PDB file of C-alpha atoms and ligand atoms in Angstrom:
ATOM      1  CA  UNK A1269       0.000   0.000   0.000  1.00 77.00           C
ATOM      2  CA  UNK A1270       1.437   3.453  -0.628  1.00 86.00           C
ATOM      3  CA  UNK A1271       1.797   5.245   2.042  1.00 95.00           C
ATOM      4  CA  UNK A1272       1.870   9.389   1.544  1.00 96.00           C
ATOM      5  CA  UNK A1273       4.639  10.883   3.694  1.00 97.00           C
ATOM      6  CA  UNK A1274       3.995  14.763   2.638  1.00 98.00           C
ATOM      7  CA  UNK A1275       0.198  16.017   1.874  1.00 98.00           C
ATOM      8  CA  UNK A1276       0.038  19.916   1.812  1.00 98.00           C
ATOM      9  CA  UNK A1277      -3.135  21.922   1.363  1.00 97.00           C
ATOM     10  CA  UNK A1278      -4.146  25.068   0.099  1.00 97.00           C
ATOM     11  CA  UNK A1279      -0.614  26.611   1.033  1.00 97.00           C
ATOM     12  CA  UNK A1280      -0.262  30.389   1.025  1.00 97.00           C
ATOM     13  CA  UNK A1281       2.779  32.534   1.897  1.00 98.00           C
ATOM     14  CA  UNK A1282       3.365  36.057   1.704  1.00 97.00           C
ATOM     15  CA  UNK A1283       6.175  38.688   2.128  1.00 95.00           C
ATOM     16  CA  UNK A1284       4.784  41.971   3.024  1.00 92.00           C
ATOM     17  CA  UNK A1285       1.712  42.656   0.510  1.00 92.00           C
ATOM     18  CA  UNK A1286       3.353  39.722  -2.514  1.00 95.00           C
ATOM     19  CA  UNK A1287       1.992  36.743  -2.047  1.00 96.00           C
ATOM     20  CA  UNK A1288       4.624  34.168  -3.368  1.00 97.00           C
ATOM     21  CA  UNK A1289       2.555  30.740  -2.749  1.00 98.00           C
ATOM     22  CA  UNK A1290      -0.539  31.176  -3.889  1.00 98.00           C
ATOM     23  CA  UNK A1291      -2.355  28.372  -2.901  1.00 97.00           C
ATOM     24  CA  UNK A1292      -0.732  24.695  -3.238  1.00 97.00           C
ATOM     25  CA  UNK A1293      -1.967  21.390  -2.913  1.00 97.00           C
ATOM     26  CA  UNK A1294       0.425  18.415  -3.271  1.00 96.00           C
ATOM     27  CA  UNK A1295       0.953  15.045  -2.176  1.00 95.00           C
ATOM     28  CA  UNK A1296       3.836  12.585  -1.864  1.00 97.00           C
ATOM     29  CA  UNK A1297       4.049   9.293  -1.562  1.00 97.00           C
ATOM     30  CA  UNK A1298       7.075   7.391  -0.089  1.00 96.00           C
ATOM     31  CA  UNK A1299       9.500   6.215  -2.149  1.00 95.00           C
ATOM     32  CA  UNK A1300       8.818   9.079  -4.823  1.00 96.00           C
ATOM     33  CA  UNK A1301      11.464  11.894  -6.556  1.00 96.00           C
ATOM     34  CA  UNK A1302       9.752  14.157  -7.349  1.00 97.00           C
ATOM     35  CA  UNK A1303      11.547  17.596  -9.527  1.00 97.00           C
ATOM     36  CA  UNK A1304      10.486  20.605  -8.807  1.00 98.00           C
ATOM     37  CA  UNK A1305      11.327  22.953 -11.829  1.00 97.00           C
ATOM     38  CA  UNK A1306       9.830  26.656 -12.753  1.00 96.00           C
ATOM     39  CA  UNK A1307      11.731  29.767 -13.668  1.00 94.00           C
ATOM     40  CA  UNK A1308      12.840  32.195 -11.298  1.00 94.00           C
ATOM     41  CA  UNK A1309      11.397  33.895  -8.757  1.00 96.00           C
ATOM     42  CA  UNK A1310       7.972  31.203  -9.221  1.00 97.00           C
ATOM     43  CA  UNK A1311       8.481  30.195  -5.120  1.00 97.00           C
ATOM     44  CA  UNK A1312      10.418  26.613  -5.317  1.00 98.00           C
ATOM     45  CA  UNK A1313      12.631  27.743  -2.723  1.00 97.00           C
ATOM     46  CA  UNK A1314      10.141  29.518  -0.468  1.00 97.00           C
ATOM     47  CA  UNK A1315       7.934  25.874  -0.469  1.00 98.00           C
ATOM     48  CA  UNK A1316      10.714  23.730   0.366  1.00 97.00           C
ATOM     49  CA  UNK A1317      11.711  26.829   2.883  1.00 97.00           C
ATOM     50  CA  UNK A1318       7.912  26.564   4.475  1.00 97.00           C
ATOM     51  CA  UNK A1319       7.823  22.463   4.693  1.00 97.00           C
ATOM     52  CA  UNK A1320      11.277  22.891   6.822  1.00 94.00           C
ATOM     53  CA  UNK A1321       9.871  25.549   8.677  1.00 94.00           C
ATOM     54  CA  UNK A1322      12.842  28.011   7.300  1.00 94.00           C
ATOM     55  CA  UNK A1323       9.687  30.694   6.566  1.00 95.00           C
ATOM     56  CA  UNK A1324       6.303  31.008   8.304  1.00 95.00           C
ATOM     57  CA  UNK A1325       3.610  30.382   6.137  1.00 96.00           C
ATOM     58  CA  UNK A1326       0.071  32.383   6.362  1.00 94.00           C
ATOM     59  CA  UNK A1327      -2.577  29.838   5.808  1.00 94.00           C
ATOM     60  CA  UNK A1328      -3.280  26.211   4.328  1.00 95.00           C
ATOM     61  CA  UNK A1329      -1.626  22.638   6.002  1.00 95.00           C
ATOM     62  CA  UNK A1330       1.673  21.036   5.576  1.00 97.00           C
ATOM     63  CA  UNK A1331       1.135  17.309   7.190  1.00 97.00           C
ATOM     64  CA  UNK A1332       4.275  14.850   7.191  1.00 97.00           C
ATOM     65  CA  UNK A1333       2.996  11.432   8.167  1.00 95.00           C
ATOM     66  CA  UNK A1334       0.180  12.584   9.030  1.00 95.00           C
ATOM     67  CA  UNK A1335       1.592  15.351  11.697  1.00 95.00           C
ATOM     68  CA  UNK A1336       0.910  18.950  10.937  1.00 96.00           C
ATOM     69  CA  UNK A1337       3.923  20.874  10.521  1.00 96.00           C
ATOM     70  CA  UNK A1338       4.506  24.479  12.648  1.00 96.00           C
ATOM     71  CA  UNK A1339       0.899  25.475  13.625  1.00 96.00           C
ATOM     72  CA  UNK A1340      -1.561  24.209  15.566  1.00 92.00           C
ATOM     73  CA  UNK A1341      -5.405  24.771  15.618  1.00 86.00           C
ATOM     74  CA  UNK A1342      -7.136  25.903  18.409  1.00 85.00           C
ATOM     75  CA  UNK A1343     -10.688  26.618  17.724  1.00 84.00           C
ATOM     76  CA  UNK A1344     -10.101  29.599  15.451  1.00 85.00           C
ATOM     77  CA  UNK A1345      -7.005  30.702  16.463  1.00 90.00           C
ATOM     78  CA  UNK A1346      -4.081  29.070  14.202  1.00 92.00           C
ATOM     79  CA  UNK A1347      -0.502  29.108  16.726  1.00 94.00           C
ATOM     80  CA  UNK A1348       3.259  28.488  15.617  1.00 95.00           C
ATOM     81  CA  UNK A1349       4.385  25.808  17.665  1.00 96.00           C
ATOM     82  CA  UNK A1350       6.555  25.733  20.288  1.00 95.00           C
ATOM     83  CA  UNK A1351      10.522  25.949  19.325  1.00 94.00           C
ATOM     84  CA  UNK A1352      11.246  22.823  20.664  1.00 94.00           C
ATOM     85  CA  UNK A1353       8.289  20.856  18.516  1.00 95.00           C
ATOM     86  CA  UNK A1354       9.468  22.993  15.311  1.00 95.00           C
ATOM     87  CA  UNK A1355      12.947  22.070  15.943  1.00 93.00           C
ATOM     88  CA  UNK A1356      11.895  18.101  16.836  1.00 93.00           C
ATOM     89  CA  UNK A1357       9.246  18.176  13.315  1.00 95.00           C
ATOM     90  CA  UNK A1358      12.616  20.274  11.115  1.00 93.00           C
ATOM     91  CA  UNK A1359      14.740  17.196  11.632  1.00 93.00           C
ATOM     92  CA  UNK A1360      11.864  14.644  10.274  1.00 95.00           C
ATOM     93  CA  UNK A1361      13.281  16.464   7.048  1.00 97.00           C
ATOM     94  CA  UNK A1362      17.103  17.014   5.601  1.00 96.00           C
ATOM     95  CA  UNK A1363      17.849  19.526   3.448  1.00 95.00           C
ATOM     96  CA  UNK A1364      20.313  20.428   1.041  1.00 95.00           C
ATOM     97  CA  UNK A1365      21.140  23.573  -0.380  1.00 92.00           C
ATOM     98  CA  UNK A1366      23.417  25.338  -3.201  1.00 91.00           C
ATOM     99  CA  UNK A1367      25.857  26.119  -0.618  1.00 91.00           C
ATOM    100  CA  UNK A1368      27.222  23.529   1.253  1.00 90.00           C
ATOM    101  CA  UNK A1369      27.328  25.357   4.398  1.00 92.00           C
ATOM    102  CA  UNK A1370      30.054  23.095   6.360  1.00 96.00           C
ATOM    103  CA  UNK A1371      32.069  23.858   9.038  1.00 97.00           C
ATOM    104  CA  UNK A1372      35.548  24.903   7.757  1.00 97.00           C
ATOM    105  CA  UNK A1373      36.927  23.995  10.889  1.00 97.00           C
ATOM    106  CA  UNK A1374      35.627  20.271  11.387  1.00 97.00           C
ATOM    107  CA  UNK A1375      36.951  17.295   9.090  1.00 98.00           C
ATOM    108  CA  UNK A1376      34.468  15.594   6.597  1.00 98.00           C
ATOM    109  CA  UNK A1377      33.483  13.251   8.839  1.00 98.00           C
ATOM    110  CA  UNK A1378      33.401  15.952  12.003  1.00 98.00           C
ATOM    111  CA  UNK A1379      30.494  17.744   9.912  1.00 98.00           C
ATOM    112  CA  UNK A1380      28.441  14.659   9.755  1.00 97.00           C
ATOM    113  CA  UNK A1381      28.884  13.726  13.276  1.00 98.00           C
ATOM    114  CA  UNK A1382      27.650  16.891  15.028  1.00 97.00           C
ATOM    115  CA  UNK A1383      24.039  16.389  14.870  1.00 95.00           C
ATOM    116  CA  UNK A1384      24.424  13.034  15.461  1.00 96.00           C
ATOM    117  CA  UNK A1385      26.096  13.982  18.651  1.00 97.00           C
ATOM    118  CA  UNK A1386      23.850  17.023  19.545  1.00 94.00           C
ATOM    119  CA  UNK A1387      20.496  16.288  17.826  1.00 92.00           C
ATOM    120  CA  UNK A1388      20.195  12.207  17.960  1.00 93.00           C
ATOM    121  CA  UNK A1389      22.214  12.055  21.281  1.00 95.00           C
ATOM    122  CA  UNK A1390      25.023   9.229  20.195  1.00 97.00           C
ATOM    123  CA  UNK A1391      28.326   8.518  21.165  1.00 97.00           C
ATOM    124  CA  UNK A1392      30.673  10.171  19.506  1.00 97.00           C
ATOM    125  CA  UNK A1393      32.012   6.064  18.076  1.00 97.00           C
ATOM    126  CA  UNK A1394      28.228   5.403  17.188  1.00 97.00           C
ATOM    127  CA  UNK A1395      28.149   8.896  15.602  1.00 98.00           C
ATOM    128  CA  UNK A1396      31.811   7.929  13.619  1.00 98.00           C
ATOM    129  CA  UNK A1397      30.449   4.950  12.371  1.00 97.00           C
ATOM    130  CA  UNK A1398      26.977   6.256  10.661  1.00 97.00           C
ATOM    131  CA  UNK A1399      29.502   9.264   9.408  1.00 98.00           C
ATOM    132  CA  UNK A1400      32.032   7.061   7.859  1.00 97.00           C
ATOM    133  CA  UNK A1401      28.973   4.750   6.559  1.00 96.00           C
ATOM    134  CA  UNK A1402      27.474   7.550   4.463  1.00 96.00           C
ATOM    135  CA  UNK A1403      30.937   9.130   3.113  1.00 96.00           C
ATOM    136  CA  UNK A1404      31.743   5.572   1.775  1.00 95.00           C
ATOM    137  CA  UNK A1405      28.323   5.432   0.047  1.00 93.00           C
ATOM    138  CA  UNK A1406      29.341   9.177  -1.252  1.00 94.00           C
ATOM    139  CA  UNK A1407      32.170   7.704  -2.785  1.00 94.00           C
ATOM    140  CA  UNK A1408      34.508   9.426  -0.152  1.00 96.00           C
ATOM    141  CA  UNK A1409      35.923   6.663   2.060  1.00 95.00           C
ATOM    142  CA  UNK A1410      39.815   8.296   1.367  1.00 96.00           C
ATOM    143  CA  UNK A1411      38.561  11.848   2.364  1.00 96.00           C
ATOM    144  CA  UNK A1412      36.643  11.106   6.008  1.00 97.00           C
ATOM    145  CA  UNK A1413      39.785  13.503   7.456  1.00 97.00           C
ATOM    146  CA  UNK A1414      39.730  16.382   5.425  1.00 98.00           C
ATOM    147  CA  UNK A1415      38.791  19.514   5.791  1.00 98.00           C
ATOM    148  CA  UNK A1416      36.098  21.448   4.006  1.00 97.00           C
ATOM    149  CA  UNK A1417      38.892  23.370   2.111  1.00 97.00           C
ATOM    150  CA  UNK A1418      40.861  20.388   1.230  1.00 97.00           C
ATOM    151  CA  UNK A1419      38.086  18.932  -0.796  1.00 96.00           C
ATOM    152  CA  UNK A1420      36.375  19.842  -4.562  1.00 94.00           C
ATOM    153  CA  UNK A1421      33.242  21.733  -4.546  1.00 94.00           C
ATOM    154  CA  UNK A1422      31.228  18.611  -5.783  1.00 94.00           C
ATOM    155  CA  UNK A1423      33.453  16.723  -2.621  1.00 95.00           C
ATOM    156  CA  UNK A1424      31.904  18.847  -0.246  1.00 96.00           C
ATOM    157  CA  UNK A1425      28.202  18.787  -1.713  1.00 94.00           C
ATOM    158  CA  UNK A1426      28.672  15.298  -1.716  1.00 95.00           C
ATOM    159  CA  UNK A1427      29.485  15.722   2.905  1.00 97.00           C
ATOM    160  CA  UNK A1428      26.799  17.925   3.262  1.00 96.00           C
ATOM    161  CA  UNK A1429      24.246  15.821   1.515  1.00 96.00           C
ATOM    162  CA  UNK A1430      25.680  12.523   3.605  1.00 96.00           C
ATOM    163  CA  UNK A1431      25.490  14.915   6.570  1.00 96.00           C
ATOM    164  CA  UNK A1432      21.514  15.507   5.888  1.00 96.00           C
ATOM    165  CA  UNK A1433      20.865  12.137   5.411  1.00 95.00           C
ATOM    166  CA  UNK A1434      22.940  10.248   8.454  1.00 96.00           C
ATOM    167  CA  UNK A1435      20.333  12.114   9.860  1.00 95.00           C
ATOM    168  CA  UNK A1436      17.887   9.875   8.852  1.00 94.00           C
ATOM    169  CA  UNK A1437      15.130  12.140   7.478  1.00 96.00           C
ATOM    170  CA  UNK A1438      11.820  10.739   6.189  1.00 95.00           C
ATOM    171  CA  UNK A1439      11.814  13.407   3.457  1.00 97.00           C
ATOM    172  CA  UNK A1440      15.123  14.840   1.395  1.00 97.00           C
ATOM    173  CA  UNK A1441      14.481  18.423   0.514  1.00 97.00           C
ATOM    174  CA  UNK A1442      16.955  19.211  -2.135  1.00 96.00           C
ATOM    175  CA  UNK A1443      17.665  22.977  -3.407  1.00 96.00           C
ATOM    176  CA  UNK A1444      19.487  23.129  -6.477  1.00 94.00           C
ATOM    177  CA  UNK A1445      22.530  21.692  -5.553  1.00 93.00           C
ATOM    178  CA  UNK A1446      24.512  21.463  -8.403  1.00 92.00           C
ATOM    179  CA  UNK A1447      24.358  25.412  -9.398  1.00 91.00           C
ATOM    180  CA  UNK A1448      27.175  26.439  -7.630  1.00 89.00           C
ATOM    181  CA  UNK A1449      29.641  23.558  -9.194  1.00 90.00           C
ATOM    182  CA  UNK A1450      31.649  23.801 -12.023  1.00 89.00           C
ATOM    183  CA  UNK A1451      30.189  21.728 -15.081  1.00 89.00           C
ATOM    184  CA  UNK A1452      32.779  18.763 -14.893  1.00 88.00           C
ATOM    185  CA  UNK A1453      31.799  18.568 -11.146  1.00 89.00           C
ATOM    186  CA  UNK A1454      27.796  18.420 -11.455  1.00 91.00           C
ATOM    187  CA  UNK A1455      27.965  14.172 -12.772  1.00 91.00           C
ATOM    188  CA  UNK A1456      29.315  13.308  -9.456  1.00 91.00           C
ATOM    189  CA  UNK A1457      26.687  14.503  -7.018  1.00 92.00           C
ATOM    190  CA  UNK A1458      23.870  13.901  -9.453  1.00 93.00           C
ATOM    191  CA  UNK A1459      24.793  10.024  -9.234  1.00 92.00           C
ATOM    192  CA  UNK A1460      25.125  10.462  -5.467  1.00 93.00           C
ATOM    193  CA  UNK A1461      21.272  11.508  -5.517  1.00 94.00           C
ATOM    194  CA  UNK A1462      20.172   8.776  -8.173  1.00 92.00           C
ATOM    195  CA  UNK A1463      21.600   6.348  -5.684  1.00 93.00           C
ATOM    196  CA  UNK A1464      19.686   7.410  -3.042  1.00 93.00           C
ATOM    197  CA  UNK A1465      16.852   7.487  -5.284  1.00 93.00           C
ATOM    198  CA  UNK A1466      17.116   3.833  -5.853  1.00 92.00           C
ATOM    199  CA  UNK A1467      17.525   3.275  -2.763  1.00 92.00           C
ATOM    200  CA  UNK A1468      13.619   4.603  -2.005  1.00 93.00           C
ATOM    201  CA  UNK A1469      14.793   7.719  -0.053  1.00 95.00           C
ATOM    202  CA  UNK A1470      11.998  10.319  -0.458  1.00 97.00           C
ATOM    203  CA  UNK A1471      12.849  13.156  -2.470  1.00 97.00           C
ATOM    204  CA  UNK A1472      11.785  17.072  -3.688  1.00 97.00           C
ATOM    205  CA  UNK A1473      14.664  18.400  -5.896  1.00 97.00           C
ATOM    206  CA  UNK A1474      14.691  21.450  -7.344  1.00 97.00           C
ATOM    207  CA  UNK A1475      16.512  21.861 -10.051  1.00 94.00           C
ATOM    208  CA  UNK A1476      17.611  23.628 -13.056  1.00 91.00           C
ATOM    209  CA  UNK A1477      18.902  19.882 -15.030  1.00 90.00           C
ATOM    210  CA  UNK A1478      16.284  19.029 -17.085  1.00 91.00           C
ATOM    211  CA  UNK A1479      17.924  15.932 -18.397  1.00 88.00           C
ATOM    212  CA  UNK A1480      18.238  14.682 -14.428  1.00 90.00           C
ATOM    213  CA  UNK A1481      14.853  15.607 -13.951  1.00 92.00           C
ATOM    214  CA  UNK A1482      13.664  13.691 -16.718  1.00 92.00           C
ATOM    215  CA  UNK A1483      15.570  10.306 -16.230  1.00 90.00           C
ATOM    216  CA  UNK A1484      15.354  10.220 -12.672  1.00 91.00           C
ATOM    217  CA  UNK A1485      11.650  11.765 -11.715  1.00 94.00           C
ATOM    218  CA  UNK A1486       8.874   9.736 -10.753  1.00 94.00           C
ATOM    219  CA  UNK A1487       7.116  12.994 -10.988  1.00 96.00           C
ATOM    220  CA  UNK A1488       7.754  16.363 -12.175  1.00 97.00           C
ATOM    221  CA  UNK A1489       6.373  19.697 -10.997  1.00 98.00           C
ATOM    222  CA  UNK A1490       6.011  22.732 -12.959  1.00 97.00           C
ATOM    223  CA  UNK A1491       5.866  25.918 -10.303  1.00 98.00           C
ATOM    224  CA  UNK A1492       4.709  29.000 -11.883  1.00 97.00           C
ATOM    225  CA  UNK A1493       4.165  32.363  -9.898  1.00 96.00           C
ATOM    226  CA  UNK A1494       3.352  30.921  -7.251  1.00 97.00           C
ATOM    227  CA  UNK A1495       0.733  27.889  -8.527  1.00 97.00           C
ATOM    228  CA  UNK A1496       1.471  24.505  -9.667  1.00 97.00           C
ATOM    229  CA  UNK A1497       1.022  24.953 -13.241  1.00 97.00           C
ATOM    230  CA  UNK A1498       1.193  21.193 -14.521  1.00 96.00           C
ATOM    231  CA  UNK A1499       2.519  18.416 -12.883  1.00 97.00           C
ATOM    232  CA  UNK A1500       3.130  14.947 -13.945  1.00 96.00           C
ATOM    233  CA  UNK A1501       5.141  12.153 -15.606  1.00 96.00           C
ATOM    234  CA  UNK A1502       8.094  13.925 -16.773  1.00 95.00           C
ATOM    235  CA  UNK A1503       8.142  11.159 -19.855  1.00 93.00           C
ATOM    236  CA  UNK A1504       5.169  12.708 -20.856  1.00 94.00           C
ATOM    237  CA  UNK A1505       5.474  16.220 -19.816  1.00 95.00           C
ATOM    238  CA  UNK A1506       8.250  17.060 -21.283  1.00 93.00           C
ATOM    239  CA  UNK A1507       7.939  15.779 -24.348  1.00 93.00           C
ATOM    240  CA  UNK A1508       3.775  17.296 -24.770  1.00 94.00           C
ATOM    241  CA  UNK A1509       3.266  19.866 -22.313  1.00 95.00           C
ATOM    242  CA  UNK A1510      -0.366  20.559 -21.516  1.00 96.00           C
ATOM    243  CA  UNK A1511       0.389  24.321 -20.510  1.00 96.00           C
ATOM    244  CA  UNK A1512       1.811  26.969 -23.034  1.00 96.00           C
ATOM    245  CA  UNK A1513       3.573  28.235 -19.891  1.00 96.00           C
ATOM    246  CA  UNK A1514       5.615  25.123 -19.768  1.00 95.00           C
ATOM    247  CA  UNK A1515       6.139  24.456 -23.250  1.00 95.00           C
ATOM    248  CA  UNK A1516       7.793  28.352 -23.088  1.00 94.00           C
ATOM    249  CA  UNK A1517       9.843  27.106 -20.353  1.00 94.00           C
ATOM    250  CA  UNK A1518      11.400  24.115 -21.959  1.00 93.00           C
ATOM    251  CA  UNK A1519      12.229  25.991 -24.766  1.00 90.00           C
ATOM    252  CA  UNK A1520      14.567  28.211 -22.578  1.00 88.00           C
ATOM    253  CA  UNK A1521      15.846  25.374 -20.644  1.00 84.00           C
ATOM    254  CA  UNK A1522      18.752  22.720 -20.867  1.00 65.00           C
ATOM    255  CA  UNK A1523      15.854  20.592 -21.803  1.00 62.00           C
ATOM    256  CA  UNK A1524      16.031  19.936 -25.639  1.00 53.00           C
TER     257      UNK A1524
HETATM  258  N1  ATP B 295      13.050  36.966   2.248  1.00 61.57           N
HETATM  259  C1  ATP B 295      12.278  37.438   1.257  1.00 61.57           C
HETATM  260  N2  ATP B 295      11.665  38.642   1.363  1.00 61.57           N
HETATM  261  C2  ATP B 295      10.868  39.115   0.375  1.00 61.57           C
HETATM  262  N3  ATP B 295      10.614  38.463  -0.775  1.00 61.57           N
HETATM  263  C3  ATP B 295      11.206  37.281  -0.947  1.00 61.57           C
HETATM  264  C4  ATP B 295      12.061  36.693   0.046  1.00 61.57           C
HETATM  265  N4  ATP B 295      12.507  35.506  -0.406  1.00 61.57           N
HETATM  266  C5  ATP B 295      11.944  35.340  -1.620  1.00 61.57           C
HETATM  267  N5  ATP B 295      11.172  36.401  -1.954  1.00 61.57           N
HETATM  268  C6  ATP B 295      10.389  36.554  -3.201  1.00 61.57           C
HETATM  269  O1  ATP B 295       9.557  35.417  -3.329  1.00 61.57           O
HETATM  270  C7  ATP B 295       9.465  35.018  -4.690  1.00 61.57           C
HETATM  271  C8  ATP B 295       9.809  33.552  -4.806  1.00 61.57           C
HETATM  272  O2  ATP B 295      11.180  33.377  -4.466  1.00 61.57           O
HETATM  273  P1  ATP B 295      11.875  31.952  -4.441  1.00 61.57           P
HETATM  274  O3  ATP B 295      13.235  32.173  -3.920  1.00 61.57           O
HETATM  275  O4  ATP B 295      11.006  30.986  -3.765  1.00 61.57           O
HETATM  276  O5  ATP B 295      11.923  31.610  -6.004  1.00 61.57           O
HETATM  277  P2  ATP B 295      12.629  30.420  -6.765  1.00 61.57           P
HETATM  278  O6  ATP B 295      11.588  29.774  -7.607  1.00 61.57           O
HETATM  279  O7  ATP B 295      13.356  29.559  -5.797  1.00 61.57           O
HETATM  280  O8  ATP B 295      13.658  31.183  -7.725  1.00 61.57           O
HETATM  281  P3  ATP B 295      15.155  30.783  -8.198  1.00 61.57           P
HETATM  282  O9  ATP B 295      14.980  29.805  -9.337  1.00 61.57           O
HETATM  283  O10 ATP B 295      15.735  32.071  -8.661  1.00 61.57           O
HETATM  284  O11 ATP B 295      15.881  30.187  -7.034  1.00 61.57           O
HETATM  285  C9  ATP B 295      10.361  35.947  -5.474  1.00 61.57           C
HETATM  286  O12 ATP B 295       9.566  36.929  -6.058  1.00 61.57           O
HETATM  287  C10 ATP B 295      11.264  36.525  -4.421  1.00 61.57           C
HETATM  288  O13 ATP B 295      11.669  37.811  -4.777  1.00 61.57           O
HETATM  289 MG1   MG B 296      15.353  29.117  -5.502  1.00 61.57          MG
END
């Protein structure tokens, strides 16, 4: 039986007077990777921002199994949780993000082990042993010692996404994560995410590589100002968009 992990309703955000989600409804089911593409400024960031609880959000649900996410309902009065749940619900989720954003002063496998240590309360051996775990399955057995600096930009991606995951997240939030690399560097950390893919991790990506988002998709989403414009099988979508909006898009994108 499927079971749906993320199932968010009627979401709407705004900064000052622009409203930037405008109302979305999507579902996902475990096991799914799911793209979520749109051209800039259409609010990818700001959702995956408002199911970690990076950004308050104004109205509509975000459940992950089954648990609302930052507010409670009282009668009519809607309340941000307390710190402490927001902080326990965050780490149901990992996220990754164009910059790596790893300590420059803690080894590869230092990085990994801190929230293992302060979050999931190990040892610091238990902690070493999940941390050296996921940099072997990142391909980076020879580099658990090194420092942030010592290692490629697609090296360090590579620790900060093991870092999110040792965490053991029920949902991988991913943010464009390959913008910031140069070209020759991109291959290496889209594999890493295909095999966690296959491995039935959970995934939202957003990203700009249409050709990834294509092969490895379950789903695609199409974000447009704000609304999900289409959404679908990427086999089908990209090849006959429904929407004008996205056929205009994949014209200006890698995808062709
Ligand atoms: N902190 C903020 N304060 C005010 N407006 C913001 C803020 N962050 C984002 N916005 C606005 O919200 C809208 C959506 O931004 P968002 O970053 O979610 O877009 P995006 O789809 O991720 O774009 P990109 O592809 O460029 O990363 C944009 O119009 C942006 O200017
Ligand atoms: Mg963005």
């Amino acid at each position: 039986m499927v079971k749906t992990i993320l199932d968010i309703k009627g979401l709407r955000k705004t900064y000052g007077i622009h409203e930037v989600l405008k109302g979305i409804d999507c579902s996902v089911q475990e096991g799914e990777v799911i793209s979520i593409i749109g051209s800039s400024g259409s609010g990818k960031t700001t959702l995956l921002r408002c199911i970690n609880m990076l950004e308050e959000f104004q109205s509509g649900t975000i459940r992950l199994d089954g648990e609302e996410i930052g507010y409670r309902v009282e009668g009519v009065t809607r309340r941000r949780k307390s710190e402490k749940e927001i902080a326990r619900q965050r780490a149901l989720t990992g996220m990754a993000f164009q910059q790596f954003n790893l300590f420059p002063h803690m080894s590869a496998a230092e990085n990994i082990m801190l929230g293992l240590v302060k979050v999931k309360k190990m040892t610091k051996p238990e902690a070493r042993a999940i941390a050296e775990k996921w940099l072997d399955r990142v391909g980076l057995a020879a580099r658990m010692n090194h420092y942030p600096g010592q290692l490629s930009g697609g090296q360090q991606q590579r620790v900060a996404i093991a870092r999110a995951i040792a965490m053991s997240p029920r949902l991988m939030l991913f943010d464009e994560v390959t913008s910031a690399l140069d070209p020759e560097l991109v291959g290496e950390v889209l594999q890493v995410i295909k095999r966690l893919a296959a491995d039935g991790m959970t995934m939202l990506l957003v990203t700009h590589e249409m050709r990834f988002a294509y092969e490895v998709s379950s789903r695609v989403i199409f974000m447009n100002q704000g609304v999900i414009c289409e959404e679908g099988d990427p086999k089908k979508m990209f090849v006959s968009p429904k929407t004008e909006r996205l056929a205009e898009f994949l014209k200006t994108s890698s995808f062709n």
